[in-house]
Short mmCIF file of N, CA and C in Angstrom, two decimals:
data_model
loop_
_atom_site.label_atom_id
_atom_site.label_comp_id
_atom_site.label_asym_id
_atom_site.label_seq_id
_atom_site.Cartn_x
_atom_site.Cartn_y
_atom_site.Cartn_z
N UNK A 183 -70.15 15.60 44.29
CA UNK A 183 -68.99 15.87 43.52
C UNK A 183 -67.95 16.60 44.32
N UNK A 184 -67.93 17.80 44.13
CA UNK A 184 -67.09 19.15 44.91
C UNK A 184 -67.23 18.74 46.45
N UNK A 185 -68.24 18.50 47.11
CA UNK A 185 -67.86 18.26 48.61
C UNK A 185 -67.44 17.33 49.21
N UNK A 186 -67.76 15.93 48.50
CA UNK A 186 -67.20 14.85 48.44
C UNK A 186 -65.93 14.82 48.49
N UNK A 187 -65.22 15.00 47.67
CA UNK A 187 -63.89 15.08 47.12
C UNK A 187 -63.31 16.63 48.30
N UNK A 188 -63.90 17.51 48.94
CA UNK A 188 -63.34 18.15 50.05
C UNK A 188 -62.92 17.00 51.30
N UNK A 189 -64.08 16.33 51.58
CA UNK A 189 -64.26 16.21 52.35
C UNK A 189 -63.45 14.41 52.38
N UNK A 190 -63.11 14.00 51.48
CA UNK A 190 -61.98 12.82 51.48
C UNK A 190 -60.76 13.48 51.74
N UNK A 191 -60.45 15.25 51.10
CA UNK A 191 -58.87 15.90 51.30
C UNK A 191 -59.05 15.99 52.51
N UNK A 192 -59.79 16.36 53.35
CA UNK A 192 -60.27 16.62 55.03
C UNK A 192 -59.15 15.40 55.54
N UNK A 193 -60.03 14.94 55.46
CA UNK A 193 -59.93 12.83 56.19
C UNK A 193 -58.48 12.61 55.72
N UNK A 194 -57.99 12.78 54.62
CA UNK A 194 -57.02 12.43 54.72
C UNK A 194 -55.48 13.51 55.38
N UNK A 195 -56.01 15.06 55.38
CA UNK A 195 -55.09 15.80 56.18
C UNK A 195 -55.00 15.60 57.35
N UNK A 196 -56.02 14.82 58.28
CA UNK A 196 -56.35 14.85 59.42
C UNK A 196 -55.52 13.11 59.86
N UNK A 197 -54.98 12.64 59.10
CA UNK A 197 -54.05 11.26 59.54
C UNK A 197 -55.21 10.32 60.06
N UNK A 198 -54.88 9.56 60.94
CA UNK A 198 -55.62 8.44 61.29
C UNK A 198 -56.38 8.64 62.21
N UNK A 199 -57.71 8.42 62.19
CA UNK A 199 -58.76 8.97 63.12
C UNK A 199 -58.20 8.44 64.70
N UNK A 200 -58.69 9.76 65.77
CA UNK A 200 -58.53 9.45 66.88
C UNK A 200 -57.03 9.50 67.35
N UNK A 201 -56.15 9.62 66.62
CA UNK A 201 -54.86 9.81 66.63
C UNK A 201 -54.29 11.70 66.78
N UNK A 202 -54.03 11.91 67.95
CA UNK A 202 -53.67 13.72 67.48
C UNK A 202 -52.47 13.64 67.22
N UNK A 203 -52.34 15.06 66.43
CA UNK A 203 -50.70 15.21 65.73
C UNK A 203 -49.86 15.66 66.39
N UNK A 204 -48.75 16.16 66.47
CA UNK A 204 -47.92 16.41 66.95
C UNK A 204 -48.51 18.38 66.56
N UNK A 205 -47.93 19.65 67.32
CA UNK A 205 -47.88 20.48 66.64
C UNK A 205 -47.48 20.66 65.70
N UNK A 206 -46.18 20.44 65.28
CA UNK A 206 -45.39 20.97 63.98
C UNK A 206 -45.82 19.89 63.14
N UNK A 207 -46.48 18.62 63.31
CA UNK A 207 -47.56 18.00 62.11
C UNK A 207 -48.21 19.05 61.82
N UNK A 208 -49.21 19.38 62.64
CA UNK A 208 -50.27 20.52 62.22
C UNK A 208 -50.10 21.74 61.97
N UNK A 209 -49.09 22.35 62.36
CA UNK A 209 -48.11 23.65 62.45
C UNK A 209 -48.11 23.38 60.13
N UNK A 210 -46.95 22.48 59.99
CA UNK A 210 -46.68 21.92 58.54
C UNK A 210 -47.64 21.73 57.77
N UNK A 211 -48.91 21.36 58.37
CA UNK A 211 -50.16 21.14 57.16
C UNK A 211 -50.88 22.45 57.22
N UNK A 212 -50.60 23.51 58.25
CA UNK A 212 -50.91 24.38 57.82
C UNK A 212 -50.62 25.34 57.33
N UNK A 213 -48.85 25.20 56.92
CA UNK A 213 -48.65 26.23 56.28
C UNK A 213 -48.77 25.88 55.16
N UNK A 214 -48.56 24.52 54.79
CA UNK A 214 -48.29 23.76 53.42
C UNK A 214 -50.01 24.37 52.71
N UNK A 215 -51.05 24.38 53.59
CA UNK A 215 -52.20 24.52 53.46
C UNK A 215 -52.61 26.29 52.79
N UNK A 216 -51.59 27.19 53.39
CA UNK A 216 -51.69 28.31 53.16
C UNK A 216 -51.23 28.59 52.18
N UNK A 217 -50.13 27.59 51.37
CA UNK A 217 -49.20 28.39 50.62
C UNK A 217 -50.01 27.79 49.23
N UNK A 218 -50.91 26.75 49.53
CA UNK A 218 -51.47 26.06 48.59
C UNK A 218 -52.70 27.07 47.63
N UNK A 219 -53.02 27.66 49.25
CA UNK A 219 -54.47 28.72 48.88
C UNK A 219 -54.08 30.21 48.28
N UNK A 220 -52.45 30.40 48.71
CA UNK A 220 -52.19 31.72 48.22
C UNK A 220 -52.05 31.94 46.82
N UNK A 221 -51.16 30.06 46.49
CA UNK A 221 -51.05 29.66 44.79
C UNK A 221 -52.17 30.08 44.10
N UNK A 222 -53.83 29.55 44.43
CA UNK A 222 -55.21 29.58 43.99
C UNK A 222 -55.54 30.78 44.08
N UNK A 223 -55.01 31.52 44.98
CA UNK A 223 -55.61 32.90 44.99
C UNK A 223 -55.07 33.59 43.83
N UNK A 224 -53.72 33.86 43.85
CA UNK A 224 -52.84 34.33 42.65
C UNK A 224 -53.16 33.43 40.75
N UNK A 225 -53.89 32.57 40.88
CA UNK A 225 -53.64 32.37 39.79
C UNK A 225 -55.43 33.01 39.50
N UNK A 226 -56.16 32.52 40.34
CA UNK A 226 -57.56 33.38 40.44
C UNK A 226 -57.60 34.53 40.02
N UNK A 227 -56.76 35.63 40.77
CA UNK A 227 -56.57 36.73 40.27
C UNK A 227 -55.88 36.99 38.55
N UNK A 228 -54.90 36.14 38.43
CA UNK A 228 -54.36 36.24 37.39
C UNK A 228 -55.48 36.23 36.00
N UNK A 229 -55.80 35.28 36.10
CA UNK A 229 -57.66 34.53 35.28
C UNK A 229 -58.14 35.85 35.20
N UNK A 230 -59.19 36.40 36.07
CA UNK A 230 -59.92 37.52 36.34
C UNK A 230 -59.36 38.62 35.64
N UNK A 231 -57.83 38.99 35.94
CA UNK A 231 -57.28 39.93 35.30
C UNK A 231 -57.73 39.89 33.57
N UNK A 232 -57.19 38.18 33.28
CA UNK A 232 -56.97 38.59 31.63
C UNK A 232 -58.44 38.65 31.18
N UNK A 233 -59.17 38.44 31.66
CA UNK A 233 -60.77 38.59 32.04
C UNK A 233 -61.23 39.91 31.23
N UNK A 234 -60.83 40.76 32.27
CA UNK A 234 -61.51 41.94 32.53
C UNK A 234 -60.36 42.69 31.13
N UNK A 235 -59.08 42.11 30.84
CA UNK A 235 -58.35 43.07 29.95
C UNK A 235 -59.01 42.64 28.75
N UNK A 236 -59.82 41.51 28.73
CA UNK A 236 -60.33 41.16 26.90
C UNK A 236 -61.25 41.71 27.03
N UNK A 237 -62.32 42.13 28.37
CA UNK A 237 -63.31 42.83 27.97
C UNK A 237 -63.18 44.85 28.19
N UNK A 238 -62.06 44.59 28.67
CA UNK A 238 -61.87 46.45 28.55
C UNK A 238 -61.31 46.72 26.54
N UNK A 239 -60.72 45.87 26.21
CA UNK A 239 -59.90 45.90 24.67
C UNK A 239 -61.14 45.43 23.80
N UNK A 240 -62.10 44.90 24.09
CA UNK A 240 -63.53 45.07 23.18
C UNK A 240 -64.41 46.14 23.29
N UNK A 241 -64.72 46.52 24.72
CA UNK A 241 -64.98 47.68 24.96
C UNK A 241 -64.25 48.70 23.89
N UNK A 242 -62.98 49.09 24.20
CA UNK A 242 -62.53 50.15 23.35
C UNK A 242 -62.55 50.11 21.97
N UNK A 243 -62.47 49.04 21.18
CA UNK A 243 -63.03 48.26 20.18
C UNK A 243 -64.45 49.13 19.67
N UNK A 244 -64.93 48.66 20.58
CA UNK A 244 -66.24 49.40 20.55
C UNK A 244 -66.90 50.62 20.24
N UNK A 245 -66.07 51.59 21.29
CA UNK A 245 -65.71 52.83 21.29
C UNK A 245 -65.54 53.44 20.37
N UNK A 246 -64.10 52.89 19.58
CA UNK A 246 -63.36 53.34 17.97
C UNK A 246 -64.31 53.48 17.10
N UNK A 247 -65.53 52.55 17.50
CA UNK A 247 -66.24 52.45 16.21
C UNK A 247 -67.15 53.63 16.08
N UNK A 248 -67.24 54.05 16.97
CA UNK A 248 -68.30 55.27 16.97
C UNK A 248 -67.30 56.79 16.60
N UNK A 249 -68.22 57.21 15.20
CA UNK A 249 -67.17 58.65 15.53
C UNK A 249 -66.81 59.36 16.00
N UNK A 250 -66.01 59.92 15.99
CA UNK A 250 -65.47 60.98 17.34
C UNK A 250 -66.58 62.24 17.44
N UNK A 251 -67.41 62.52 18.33
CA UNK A 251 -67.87 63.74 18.95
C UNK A 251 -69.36 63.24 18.20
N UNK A 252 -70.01 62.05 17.66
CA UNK A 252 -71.14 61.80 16.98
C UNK A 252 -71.89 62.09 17.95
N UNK A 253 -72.85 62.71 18.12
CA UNK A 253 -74.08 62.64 19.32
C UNK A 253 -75.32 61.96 19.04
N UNK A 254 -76.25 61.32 19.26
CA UNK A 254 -76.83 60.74 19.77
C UNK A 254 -78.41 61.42 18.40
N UNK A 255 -78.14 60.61 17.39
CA UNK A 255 -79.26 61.61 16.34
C UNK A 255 -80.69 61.46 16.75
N UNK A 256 -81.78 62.29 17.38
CA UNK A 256 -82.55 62.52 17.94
C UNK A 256 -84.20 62.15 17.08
N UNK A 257 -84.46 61.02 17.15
CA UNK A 257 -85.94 61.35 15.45
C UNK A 257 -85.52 60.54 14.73
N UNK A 258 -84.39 60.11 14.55
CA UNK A 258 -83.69 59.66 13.46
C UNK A 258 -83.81 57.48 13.79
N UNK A 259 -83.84 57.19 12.47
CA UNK A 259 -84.22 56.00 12.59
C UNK A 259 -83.54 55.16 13.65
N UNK A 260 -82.55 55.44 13.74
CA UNK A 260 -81.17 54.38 14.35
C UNK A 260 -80.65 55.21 15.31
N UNK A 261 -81.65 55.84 16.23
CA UNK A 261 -81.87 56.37 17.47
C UNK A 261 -81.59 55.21 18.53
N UNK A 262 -82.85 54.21 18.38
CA UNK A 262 -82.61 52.83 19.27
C UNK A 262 -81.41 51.81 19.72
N UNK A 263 -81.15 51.85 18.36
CA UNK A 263 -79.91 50.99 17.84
C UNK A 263 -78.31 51.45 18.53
N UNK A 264 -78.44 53.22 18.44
CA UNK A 264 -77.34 53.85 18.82
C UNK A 264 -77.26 53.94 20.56
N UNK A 265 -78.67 54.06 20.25
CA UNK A 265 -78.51 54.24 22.20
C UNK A 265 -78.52 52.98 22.96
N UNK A 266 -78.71 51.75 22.71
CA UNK A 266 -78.45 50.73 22.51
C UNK A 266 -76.98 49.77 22.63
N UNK A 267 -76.40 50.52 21.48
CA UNK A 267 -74.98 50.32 21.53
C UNK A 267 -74.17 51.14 22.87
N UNK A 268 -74.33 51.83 22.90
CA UNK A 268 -73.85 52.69 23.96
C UNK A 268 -74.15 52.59 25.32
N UNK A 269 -75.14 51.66 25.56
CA UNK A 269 -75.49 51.28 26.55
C UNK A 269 -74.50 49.67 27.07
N UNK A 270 -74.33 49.46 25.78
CA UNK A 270 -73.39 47.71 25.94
C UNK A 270 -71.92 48.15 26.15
N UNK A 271 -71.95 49.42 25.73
CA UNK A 271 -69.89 49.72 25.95
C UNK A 271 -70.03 50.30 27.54
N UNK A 272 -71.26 51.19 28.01
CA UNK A 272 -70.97 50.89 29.37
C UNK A 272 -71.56 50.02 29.58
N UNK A 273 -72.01 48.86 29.79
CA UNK A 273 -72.28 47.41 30.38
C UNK A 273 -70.61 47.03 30.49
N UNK A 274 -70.53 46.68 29.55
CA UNK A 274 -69.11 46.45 29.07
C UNK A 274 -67.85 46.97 30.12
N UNK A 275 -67.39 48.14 30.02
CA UNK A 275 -66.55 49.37 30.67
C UNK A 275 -66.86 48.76 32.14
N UNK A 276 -68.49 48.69 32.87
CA UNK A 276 -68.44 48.67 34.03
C UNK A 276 -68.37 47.16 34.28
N UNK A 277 -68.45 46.17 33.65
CA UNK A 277 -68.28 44.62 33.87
C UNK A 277 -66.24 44.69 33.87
N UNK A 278 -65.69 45.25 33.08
CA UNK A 278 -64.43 44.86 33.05
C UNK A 278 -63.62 45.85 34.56
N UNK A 279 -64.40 46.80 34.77
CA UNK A 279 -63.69 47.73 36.21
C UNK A 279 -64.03 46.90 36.92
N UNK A 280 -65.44 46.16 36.94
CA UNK A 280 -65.25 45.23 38.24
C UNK A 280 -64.68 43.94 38.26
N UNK A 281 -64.27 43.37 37.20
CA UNK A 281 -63.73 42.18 37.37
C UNK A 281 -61.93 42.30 37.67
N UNK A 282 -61.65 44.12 37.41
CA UNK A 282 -60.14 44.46 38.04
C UNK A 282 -59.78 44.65 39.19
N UNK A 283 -61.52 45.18 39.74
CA UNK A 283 -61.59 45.41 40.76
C UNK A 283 -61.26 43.75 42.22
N UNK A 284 -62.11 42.93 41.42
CA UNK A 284 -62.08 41.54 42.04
C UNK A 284 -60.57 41.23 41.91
N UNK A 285 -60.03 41.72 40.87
CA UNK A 285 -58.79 40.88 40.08
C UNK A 285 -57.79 41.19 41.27
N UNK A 286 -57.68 42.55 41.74
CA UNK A 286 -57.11 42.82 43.00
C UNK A 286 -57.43 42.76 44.10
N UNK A 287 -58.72 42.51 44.69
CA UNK A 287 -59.29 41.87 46.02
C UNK A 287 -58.66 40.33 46.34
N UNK A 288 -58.55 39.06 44.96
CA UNK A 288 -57.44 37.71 45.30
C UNK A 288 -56.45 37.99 45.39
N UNK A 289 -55.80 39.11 44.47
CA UNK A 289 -54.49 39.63 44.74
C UNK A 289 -53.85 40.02 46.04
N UNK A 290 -54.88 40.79 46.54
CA UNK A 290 -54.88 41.37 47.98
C UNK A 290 -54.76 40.35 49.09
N UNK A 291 -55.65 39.11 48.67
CA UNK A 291 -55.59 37.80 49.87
C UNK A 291 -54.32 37.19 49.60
N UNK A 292 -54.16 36.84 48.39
CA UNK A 292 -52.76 36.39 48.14
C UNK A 292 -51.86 37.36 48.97
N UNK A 293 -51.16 38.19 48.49
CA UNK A 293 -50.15 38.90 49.06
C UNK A 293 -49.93 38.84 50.49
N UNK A 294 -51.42 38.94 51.84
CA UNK A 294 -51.74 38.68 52.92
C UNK A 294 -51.20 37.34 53.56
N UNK A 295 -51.62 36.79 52.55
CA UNK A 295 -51.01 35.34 52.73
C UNK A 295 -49.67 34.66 52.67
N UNK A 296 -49.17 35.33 51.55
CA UNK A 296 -47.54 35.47 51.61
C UNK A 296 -46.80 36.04 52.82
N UNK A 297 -47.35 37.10 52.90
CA UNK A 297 -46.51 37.46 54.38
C UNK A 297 -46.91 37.00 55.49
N UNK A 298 -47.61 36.55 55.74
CA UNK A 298 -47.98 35.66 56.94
C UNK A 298 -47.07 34.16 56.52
N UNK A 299 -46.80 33.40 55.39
CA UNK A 299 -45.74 32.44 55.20
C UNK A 299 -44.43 32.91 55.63
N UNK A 300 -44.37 34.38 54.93
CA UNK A 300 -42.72 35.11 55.15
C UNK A 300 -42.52 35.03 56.82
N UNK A 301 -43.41 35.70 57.80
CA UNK A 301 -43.26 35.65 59.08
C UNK A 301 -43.49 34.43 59.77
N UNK A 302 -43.76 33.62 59.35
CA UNK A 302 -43.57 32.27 59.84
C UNK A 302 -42.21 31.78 59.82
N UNK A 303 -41.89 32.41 59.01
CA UNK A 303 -40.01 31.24 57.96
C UNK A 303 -39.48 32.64 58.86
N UNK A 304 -39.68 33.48 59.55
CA UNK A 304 -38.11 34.77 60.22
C UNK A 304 -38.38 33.84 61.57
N UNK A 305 -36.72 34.53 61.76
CA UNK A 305 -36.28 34.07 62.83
C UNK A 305 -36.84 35.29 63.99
N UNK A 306 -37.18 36.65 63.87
CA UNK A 306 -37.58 37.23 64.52
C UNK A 306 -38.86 36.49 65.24
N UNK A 307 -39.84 36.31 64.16
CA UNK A 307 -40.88 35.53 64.56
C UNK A 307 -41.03 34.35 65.44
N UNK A 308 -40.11 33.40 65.60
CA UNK A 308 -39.50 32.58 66.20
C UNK A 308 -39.15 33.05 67.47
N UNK A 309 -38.36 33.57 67.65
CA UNK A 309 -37.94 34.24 69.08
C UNK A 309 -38.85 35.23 69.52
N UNK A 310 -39.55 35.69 69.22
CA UNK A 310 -41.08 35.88 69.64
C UNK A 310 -42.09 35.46 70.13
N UNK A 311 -42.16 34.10 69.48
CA UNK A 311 -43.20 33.27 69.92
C UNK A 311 -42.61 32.13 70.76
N UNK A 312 -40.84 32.22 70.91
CA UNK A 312 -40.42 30.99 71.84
C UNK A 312 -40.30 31.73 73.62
N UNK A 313 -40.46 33.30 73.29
CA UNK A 313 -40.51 34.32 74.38
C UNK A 313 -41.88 33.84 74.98
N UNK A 314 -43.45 34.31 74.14
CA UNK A 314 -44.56 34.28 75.01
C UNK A 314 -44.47 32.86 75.33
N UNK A 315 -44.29 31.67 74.48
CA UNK A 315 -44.62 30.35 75.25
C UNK A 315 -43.63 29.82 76.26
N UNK A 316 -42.58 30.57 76.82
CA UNK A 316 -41.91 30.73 78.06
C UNK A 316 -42.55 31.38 79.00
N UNK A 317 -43.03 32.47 78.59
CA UNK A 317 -44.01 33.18 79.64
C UNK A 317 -45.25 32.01 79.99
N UNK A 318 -45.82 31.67 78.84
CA UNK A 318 -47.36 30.74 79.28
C UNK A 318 -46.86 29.91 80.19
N UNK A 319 -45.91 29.15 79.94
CA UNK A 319 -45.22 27.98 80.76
C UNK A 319 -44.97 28.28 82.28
N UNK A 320 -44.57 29.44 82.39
CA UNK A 320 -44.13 30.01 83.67
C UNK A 320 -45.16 30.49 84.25
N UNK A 321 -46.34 30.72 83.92
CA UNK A 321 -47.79 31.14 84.48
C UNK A 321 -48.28 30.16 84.86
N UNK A 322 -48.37 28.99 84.17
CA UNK A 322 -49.15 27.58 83.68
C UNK A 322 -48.44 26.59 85.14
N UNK A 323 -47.30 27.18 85.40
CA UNK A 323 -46.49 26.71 86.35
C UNK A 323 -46.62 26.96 87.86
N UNK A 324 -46.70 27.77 87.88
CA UNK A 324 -47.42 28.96 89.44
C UNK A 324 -48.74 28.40 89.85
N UNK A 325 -49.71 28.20 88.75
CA UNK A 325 -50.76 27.66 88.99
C UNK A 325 -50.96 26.35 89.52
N UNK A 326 -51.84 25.86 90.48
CA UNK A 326 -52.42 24.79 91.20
C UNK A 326 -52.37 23.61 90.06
N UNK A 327 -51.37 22.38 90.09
CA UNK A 327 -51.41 21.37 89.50
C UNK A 327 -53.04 21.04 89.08
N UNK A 328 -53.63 21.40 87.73
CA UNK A 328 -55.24 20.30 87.51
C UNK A 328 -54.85 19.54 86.23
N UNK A 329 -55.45 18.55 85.93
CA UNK A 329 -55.42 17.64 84.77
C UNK A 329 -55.30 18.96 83.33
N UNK A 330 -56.26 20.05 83.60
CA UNK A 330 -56.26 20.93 82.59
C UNK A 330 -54.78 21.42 82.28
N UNK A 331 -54.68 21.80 83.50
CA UNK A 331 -53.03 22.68 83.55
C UNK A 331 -52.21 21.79 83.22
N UNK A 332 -51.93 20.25 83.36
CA UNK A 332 -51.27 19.73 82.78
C UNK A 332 -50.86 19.52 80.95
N UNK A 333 -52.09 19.74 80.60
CA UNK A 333 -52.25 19.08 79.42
C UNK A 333 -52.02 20.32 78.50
N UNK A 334 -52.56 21.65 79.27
CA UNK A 334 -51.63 22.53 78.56
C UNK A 334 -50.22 23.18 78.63
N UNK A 335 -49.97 22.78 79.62
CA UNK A 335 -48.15 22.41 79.94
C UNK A 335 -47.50 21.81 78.70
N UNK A 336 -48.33 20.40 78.41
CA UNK A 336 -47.83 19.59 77.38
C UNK A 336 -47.58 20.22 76.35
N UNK A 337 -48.91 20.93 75.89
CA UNK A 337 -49.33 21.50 74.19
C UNK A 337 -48.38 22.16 74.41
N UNK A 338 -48.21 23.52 75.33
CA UNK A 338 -47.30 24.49 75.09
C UNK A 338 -45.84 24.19 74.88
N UNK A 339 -45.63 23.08 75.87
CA UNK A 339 -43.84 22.77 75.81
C UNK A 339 -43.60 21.70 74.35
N UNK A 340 -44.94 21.69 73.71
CA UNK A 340 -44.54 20.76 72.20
C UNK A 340 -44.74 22.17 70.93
N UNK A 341 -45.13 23.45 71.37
CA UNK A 341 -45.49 24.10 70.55
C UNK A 341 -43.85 25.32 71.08
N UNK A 342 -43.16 25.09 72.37
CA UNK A 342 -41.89 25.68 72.36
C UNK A 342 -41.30 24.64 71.55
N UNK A 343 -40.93 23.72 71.71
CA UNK A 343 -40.12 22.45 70.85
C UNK A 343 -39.89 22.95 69.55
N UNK A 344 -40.92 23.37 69.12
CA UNK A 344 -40.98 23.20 67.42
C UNK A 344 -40.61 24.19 67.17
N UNK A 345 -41.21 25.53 67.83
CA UNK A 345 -40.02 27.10 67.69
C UNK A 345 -38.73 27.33 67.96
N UNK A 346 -38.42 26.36 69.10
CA UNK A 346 -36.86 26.27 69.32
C UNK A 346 -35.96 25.38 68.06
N UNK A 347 -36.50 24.08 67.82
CA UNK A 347 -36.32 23.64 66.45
C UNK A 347 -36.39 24.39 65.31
N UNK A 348 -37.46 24.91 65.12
CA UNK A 348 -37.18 25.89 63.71
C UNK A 348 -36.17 26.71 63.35
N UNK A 349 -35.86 27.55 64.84
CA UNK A 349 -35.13 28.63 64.62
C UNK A 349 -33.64 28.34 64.96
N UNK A 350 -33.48 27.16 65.50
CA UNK A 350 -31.88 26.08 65.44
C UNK A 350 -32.00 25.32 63.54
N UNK A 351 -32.86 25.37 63.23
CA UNK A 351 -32.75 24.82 61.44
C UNK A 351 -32.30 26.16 61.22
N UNK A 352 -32.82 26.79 61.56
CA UNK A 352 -32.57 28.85 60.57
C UNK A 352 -31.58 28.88 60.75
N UNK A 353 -30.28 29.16 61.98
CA UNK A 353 -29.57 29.50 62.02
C UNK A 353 -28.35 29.09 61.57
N UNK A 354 -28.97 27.42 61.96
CA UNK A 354 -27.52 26.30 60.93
C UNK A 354 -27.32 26.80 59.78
N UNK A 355 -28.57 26.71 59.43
CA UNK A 355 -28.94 26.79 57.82
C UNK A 355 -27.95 27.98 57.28
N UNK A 356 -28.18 29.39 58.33
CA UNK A 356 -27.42 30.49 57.72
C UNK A 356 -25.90 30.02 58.34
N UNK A 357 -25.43 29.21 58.94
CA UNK A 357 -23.94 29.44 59.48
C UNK A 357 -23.17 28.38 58.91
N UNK A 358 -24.26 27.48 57.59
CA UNK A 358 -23.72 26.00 57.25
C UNK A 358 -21.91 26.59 56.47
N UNK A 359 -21.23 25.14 56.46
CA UNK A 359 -19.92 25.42 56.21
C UNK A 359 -19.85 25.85 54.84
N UNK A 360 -20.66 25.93 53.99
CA UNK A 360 -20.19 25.96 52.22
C UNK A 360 -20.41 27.83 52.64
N UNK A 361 -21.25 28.41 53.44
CA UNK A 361 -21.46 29.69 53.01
C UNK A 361 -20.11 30.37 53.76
N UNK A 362 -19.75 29.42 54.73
CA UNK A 362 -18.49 29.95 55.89
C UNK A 362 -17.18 29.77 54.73
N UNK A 363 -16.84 29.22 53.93
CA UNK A 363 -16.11 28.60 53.19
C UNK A 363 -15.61 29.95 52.26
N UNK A 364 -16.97 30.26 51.86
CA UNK A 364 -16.92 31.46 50.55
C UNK A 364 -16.58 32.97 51.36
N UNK A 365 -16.60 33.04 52.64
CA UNK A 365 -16.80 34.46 53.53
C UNK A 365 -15.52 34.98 53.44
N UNK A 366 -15.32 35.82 53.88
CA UNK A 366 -14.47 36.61 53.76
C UNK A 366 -13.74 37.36 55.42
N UNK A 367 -12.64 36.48 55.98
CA UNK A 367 -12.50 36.94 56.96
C UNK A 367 -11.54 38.16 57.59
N UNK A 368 -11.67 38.35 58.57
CA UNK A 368 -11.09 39.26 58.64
C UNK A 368 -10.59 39.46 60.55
N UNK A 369 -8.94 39.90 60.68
CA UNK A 369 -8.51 39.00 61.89
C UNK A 369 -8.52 40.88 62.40
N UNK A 370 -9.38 40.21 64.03
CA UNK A 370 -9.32 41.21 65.08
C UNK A 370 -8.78 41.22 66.09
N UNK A 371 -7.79 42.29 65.96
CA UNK A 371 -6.82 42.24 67.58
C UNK A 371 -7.35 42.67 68.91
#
């Protein structure tokens, strides 16, 4: 069932066997991939949350029902019964702290995950990573021509491509004419 059906999404993220992708193919399925899992994480958490709030609001439910400051009648028939009950509101109490507790551990991956999307999409990030794979290139370069060194010449100068591309989309993107249109200029002598 469940692995099956992983393992056809596999085969089919992976394009046509024997065929490699381009980086920014794989670069794109994996963010598309991240942002997919951060969705699942957040709604996971969300679930869990209302989870743990129906069983903290029965819990207290619970609670109400017992009178205020009643202790625990000692000998008395409904000794069992009481201690009993009181044993299910903490069952209860400690099942709903931990399912808030979980509720914010997906929360926690989510959020992780978002900013790792956010620093992908800055342009800081970009000119960061189009810096070291200038450096690799220029190391990769010094070094004794081997079939190896070639081929990571390649990867690297297709994995600058796609950072230099990204961060030429970013900047259009911020300098396109409709936002230049609305600006507000101002003439310097």
């Amino acid at each position: 069932g469940c692995a099956l059906g992983r393992a056809e999404a596999a085969a089919a993220d992976a394009g046509e066997v024997g065929v490699k992708q381009s980086f920014a193919e794989e670069k794109e399925a994996e963010l598309k991939k991240t942002a997919e899992k951060e969705l699942r994480y957040r709604l996971k958490s969300n679930q869990i949350k209302e989870q743990a709030k129906t069983i903290l609001i029965e819990t207290e439910q619970m609670i109400n029902l017992l009178p205020a400051g009643q202790p625990i009648l000692i000998g008395h028939h409904s000794e069992n019964r009481d201690r009993s009950y009181r044993t299910k509101i903490d069952f209860k109490m400690d099942k709903g702290i931990e399912l808030l507790d979980k509720s914010k551990y997906y929360h926690d991956k989510a959020e992780r995950l978002s900013l790792k999307l956010q620093d992908n999409h800055s342009k800081e990030f970009c000119i960061r990573r189009i810096k070291e794979l200038e450096t690799t290139i220029k190391k990769l370069g010094k070094t004794a021509p081997t079939e190896n060194s070639k081929l990571s010449i390649l990867e690297t100068t297709d994995k600058l491509n796609y950072y230099q591309q990204k961060l030429h989309n970013m900047i259009h993107e911020e300098y396109n004419k409709d936002k230049l249109n609305n600006a507000i200029y101002i003439k310097v002598k």
